Coordinates of C-alpha atoms in Angstrom, one line a residue:
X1 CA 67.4 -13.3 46.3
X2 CA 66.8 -16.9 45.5
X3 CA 64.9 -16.4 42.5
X4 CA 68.3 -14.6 41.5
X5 CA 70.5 -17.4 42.7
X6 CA 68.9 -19.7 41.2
X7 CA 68.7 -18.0 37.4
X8 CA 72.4 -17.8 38.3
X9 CA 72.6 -21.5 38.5
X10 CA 70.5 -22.1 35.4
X11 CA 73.0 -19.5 33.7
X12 CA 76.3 -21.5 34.3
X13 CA 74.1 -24.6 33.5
X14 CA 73.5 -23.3 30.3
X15 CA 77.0 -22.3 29.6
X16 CA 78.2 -25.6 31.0
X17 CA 76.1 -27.2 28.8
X18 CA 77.0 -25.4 25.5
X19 CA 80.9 -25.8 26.5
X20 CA 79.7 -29.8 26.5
X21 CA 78.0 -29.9 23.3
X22 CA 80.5 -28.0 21.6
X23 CA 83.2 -30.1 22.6
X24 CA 81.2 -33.2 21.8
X25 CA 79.7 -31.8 18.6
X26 CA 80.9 -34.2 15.3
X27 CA 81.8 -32.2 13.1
X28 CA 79.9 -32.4 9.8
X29 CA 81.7 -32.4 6.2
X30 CA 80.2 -32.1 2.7
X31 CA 82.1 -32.5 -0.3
X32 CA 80.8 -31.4 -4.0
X33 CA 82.6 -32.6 -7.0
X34 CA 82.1 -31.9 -10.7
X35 CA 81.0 -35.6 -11.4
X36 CA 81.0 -38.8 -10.2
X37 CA 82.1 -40.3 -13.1
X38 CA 86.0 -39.1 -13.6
X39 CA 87.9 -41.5 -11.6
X40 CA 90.0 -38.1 -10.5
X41 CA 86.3 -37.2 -8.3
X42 CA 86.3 -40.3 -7.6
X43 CA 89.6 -40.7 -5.9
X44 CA 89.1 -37.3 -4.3
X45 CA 85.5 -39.0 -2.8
X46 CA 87.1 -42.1 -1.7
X47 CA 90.2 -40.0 0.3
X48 CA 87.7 -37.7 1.8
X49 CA 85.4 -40.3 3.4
X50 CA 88.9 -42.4 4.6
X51 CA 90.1 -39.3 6.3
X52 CA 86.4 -38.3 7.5
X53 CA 86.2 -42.1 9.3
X54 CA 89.5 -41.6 10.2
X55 CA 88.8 -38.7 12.2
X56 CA 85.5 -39.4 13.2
X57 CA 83.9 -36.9 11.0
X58 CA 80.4 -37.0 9.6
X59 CA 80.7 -37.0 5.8
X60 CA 78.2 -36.4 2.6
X61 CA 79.3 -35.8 -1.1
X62 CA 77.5 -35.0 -3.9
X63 CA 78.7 -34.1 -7.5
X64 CA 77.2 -32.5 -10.9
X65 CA 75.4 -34.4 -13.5
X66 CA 78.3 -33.5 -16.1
X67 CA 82.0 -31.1 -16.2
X68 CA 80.2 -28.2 -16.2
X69 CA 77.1 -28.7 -14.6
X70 CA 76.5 -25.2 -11.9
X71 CA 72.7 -25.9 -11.4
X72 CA 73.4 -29.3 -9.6
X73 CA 76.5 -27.8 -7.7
X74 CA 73.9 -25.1 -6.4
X75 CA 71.2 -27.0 -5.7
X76 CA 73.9 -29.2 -3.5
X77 CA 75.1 -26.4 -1.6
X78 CA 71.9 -25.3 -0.7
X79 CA 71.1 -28.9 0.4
X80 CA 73.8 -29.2 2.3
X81 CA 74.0 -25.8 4.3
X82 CA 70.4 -26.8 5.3
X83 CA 71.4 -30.4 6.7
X84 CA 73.6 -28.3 9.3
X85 CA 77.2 -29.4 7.8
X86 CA 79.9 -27.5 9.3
X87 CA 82.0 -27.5 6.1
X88 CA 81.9 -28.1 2.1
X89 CA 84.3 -29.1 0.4
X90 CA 83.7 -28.1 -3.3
X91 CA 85.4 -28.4 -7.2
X92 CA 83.5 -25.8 -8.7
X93 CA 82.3 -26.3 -12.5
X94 CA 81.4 -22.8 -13.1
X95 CA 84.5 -20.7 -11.5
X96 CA 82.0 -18.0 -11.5
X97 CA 78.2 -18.9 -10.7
X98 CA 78.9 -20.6 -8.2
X99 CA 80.2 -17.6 -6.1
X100 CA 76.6 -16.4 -5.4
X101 CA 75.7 -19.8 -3.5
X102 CA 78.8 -20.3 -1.5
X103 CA 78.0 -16.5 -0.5
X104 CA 75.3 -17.5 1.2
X105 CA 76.5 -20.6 2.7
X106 CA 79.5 -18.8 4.4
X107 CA 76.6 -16.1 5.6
X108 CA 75.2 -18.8 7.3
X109 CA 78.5 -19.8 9.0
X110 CA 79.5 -22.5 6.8
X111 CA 83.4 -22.6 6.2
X112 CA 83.7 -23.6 2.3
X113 CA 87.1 -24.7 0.6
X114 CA 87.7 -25.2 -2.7
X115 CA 89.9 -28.5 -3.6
X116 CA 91.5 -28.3 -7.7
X117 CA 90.1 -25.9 -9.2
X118 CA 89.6 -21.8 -8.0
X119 CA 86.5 -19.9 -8.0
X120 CA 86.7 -16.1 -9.7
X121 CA 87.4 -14.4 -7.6
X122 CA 89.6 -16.4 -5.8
X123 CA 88.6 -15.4 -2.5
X124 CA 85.0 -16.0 -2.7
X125 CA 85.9 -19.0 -0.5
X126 CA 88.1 -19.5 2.9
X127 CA 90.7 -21.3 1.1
X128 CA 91.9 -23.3 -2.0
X129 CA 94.0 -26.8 -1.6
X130 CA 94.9 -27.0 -5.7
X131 CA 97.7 -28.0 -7.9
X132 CA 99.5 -25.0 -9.6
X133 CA 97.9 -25.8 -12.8
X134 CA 99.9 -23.3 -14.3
X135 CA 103.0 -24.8 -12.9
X136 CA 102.1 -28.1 -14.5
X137 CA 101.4 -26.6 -18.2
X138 CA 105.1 -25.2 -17.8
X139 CA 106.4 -28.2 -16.9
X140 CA 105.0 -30.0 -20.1
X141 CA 105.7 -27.3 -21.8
X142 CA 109.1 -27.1 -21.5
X143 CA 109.6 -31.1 -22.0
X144 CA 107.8 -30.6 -25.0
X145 CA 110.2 -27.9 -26.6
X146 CA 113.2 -30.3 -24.9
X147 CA 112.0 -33.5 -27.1
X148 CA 111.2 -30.5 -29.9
X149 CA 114.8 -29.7 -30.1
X150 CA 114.4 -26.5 -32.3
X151 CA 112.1 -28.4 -34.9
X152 CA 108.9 -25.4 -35.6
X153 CA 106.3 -26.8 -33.5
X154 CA 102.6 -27.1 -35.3
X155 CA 100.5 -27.0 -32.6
X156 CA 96.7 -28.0 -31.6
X157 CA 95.8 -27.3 -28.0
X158 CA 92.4 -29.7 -26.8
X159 CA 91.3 -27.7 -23.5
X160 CA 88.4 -27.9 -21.1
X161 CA 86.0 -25.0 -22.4
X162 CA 85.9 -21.6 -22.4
X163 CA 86.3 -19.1 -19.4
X164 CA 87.7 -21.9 -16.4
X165 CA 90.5 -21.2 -14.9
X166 CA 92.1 -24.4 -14.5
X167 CA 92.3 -24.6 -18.3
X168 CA 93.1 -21.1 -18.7
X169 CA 96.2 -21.9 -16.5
X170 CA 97.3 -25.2 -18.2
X171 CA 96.7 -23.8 -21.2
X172 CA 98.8 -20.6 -21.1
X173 CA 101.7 -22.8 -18.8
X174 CA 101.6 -24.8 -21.5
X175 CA 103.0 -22.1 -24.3
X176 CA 105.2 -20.6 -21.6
X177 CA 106.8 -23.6 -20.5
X178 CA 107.6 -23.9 -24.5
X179 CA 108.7 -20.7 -24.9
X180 CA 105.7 -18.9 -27.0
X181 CA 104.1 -15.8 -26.2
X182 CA 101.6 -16.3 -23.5
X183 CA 99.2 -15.0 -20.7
X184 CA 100.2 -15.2 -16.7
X185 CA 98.6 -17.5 -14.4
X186 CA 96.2 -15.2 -13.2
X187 CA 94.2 -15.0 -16.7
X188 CA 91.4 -17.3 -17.8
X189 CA 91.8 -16.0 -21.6
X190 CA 93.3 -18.6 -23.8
X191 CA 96.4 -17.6 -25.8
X192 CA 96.9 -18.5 -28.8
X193 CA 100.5 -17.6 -30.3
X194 CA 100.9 -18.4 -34.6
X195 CA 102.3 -21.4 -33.8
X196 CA 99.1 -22.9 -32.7
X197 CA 96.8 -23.7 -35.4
X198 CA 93.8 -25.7 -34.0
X199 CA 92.3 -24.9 -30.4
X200 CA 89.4 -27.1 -29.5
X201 CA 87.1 -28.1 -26.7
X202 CA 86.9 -31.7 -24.4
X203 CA 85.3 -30.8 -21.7
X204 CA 88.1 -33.3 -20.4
X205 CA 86.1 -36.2 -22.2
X206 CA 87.8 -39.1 -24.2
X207 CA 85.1 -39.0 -27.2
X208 CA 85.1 -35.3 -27.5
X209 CA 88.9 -35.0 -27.2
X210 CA 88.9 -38.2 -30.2
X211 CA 86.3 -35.7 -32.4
X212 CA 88.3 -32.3 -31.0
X213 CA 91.1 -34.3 -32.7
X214 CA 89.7 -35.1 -36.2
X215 CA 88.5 -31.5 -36.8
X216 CA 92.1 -30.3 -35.8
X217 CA 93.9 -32.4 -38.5
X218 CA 91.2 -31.8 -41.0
X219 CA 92.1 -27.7 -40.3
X220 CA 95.8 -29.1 -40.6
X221 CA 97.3 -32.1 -41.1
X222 CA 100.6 -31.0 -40.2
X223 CA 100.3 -30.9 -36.5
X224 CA 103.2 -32.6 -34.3
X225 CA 102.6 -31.4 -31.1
X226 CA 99.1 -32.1 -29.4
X227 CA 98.6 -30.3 -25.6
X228 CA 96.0 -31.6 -23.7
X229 CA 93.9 -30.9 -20.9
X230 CA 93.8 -34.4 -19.1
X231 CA 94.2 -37.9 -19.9
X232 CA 91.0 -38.6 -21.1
X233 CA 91.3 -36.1 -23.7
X234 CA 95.2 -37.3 -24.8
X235 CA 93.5 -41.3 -25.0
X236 CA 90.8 -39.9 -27.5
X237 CA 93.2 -37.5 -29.5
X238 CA 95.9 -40.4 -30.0
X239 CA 93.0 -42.6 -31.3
X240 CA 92.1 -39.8 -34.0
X241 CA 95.9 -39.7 -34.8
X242 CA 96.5 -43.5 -35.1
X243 CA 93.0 -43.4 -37.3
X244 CA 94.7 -41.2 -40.0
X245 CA 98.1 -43.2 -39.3
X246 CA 99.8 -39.7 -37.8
X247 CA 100.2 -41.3 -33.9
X248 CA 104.3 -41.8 -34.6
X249 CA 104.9 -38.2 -35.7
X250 CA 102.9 -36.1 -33.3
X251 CA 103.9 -35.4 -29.3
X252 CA 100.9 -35.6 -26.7
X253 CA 101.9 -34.0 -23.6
X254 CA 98.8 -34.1 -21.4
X255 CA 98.1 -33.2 -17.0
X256 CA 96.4 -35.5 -14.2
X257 CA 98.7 -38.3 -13.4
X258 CA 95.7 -41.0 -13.2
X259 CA 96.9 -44.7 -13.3
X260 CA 95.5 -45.1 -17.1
X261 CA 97.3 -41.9 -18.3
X262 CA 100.5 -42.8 -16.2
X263 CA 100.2 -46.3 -18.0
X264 CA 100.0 -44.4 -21.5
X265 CA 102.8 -42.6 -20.8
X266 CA 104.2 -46.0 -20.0
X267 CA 103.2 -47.6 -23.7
X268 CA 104.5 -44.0 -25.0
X269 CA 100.9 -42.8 -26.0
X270 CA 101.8 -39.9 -24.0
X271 CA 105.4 -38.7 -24.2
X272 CA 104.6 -36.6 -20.7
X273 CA 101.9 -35.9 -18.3
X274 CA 102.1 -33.2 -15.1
X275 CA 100.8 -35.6 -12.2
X276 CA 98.5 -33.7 -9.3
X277 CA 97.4 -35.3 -6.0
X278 CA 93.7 -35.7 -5.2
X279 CA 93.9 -37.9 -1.9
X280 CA 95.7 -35.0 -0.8
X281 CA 93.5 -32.5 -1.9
X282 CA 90.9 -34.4 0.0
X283 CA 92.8 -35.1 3.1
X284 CA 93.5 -32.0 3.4
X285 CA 90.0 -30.6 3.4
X286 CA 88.9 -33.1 5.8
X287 CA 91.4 -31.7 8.2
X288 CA 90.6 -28.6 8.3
X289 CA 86.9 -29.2 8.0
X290 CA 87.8 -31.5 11.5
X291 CA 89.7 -28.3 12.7
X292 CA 86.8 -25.7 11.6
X293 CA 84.3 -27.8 13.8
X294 CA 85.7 -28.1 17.3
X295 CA 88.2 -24.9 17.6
X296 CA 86.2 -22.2 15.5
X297 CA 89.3 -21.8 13.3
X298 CA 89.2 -21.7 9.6
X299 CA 91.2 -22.3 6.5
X300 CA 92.7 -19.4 4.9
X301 CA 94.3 -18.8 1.2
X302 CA 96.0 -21.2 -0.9
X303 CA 98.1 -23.9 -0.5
X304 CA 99.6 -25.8 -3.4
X305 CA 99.4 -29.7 -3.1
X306 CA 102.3 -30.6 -5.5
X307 CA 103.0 -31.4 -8.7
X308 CA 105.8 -33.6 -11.0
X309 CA 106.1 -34.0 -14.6
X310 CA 106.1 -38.0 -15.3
X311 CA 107.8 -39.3 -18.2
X312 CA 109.9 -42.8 -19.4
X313 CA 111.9 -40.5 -21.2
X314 CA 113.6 -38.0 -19.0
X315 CA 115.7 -35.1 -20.5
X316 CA 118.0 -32.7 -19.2
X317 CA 117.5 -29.6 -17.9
X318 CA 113.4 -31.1 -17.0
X319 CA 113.0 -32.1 -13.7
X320 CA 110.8 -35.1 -14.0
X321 CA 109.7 -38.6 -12.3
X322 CA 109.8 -42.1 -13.4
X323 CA 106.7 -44.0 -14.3
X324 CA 107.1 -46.3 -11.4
X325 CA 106.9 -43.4 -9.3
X326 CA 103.7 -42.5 -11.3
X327 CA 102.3 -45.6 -10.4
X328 CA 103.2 -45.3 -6.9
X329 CA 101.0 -41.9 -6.8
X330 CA 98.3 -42.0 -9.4
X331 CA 94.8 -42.2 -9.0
X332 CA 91.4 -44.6 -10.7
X333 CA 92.0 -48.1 -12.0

């Protein structure tokens, strides 16, 4: 009878003491970008260890050596799962081969959210805290084909690189928002209507959108409407254009909203950018990282962080911010 009593005692001890450690347990946040270098990770970083601190969160980040880069996103995961972290946070390079290793990590209990940019299939994770990337390709879209006024548009489109789905869905809003024939938000197949003559890959990089640039007007000097991915790649195309002396004739519209591209949209390098919101990304991840950890509860599905087309030259019928508001919300130096 008292060897039962006192198992019983041990019992509730043990329970006791799990109830404790649960409620005292930190919780323990990882977040992977796609670099370290793009001051749109870097942002995302910066808001994710401010809201860790902030909520008393341990926090860890690691990012891939370039855009693109699967093997170090991978090898991250793995790392991380293994350190005991309750939650990672991830922008996934590959949309696709990646899936395999956040697989494991939610087999081992691991809630993992994707911030920007969607894995394929979507629900491979818990949840997605993303711009509607295809939102903000219609919006520049349909500025473009306001400023256009009727005039045929010749058309080069500089995207990321083949298969992602973030510039799948910039791409194709893009040619909706104009008007052109196009795919639906839910491909990652670029379209690519007559009216566009050049499509090329950045990789959302200044030089290669500047060389992307001088092979498109080579194929056709005629262009007067450049989309771009992201900033980086609009800065490089306009120097190609102002190179051949074709930078006051051709329309960039571009999507990021960092403070250099909302300040080229300011000097009218970029007639239009679609800004997106990385602290929030991150901030939001945090939370429900924090949330995940000490109530059991995760994320679930996707929840759109915002978007606004930012220009110094509004026109009607295009809902669209200032650039003071830009500079209010952008991102990087």
């Amino acid at each position: 009878m008292r060897r039962q009593v006192v198992l019983g005692m041990l019992a509730v001890g043990i329970v006791a003491l799990g109830l404790v450690t649960a409620q005292n347990k930190t919780p323990y946040i990882g977040l992977i970008t796609k670099t370290e270098s793009n001051p749109f990770f870097v942002k995302m970083k910066e808001g994710a260890q401010k809201e860790a601190q902030k909520l008393g969160a341990r926090f860890i980040s690691a990012a891939g050596k370039t855009d693109g880069d699967n093997a170090s996103q991978v090898a991250a995961i793995e790392n991380m799962v293994a350190a005991g972290v309750n939650t990672i946070l991830i922008t996934p390079s590959d949309a696709k081969a990646i899936v395999p290793a956040i697989q494991k990590a939610r087999a081992a209990g691991v809630q993992v959210i994707a911030l920007d940019s969607p894995t394929d299939p979507p629900d491979a994770v818990d949840a997605l805290f993303a711009t509607n990337n295809y939102q903000a390709g219609v919006l520049i879209g349909q500025y473009a084909a306001a400023v256009m006024k009727g005039k045929k548009p010749i058309i080069a489109t500089l995207d990321l690189f083949p298969g992602h789905p973030v510039g799948a869905q910039r791409h194709n809003g893009f040619l909706a928002g104009f008007g052109l024939k196009s795919f639906g938000p839910e491909s990652n197949e670029l379209a690519r209507p007559a009216e566009v003559v050049c499509m090329a890959d950045t990789y959302g990089d200044r030089a290669k959108g500047q060389t992307a640039m001088e092979n498109c007007l080579q194929k056709n000097p005629n262009i007067n409407l450049v989309y771009t991915i992201n900033e980086p790649a609009a800065a490089g195309a306009y120097q190609a254009l102002r190179a051949a002396g074709k930078e006051k004739n051709v329309i960039i519209v571009s999507i990021d909203g960092g403070c250099e591209g909302v300040r080229n949209v300011e000097r009218g390098i970029i007639a239009a950018t679609s800004q997106q919101y990385p602290l929030k990304m991150a901030a939001m991840g945090v939370q429900a990282g924090v949330k995940y950890a000490r109530t059991g509860v995760k994320a679930r599905g996707y929840v759109d962080t915002g978007v606004n087309l930012i220009t110094k030259t509004p026109v009607p019928g295009v809902s669209s911010k200032d650039v003071k508001f830009g500079l209010e919300n952008c991102w990087g130096q």
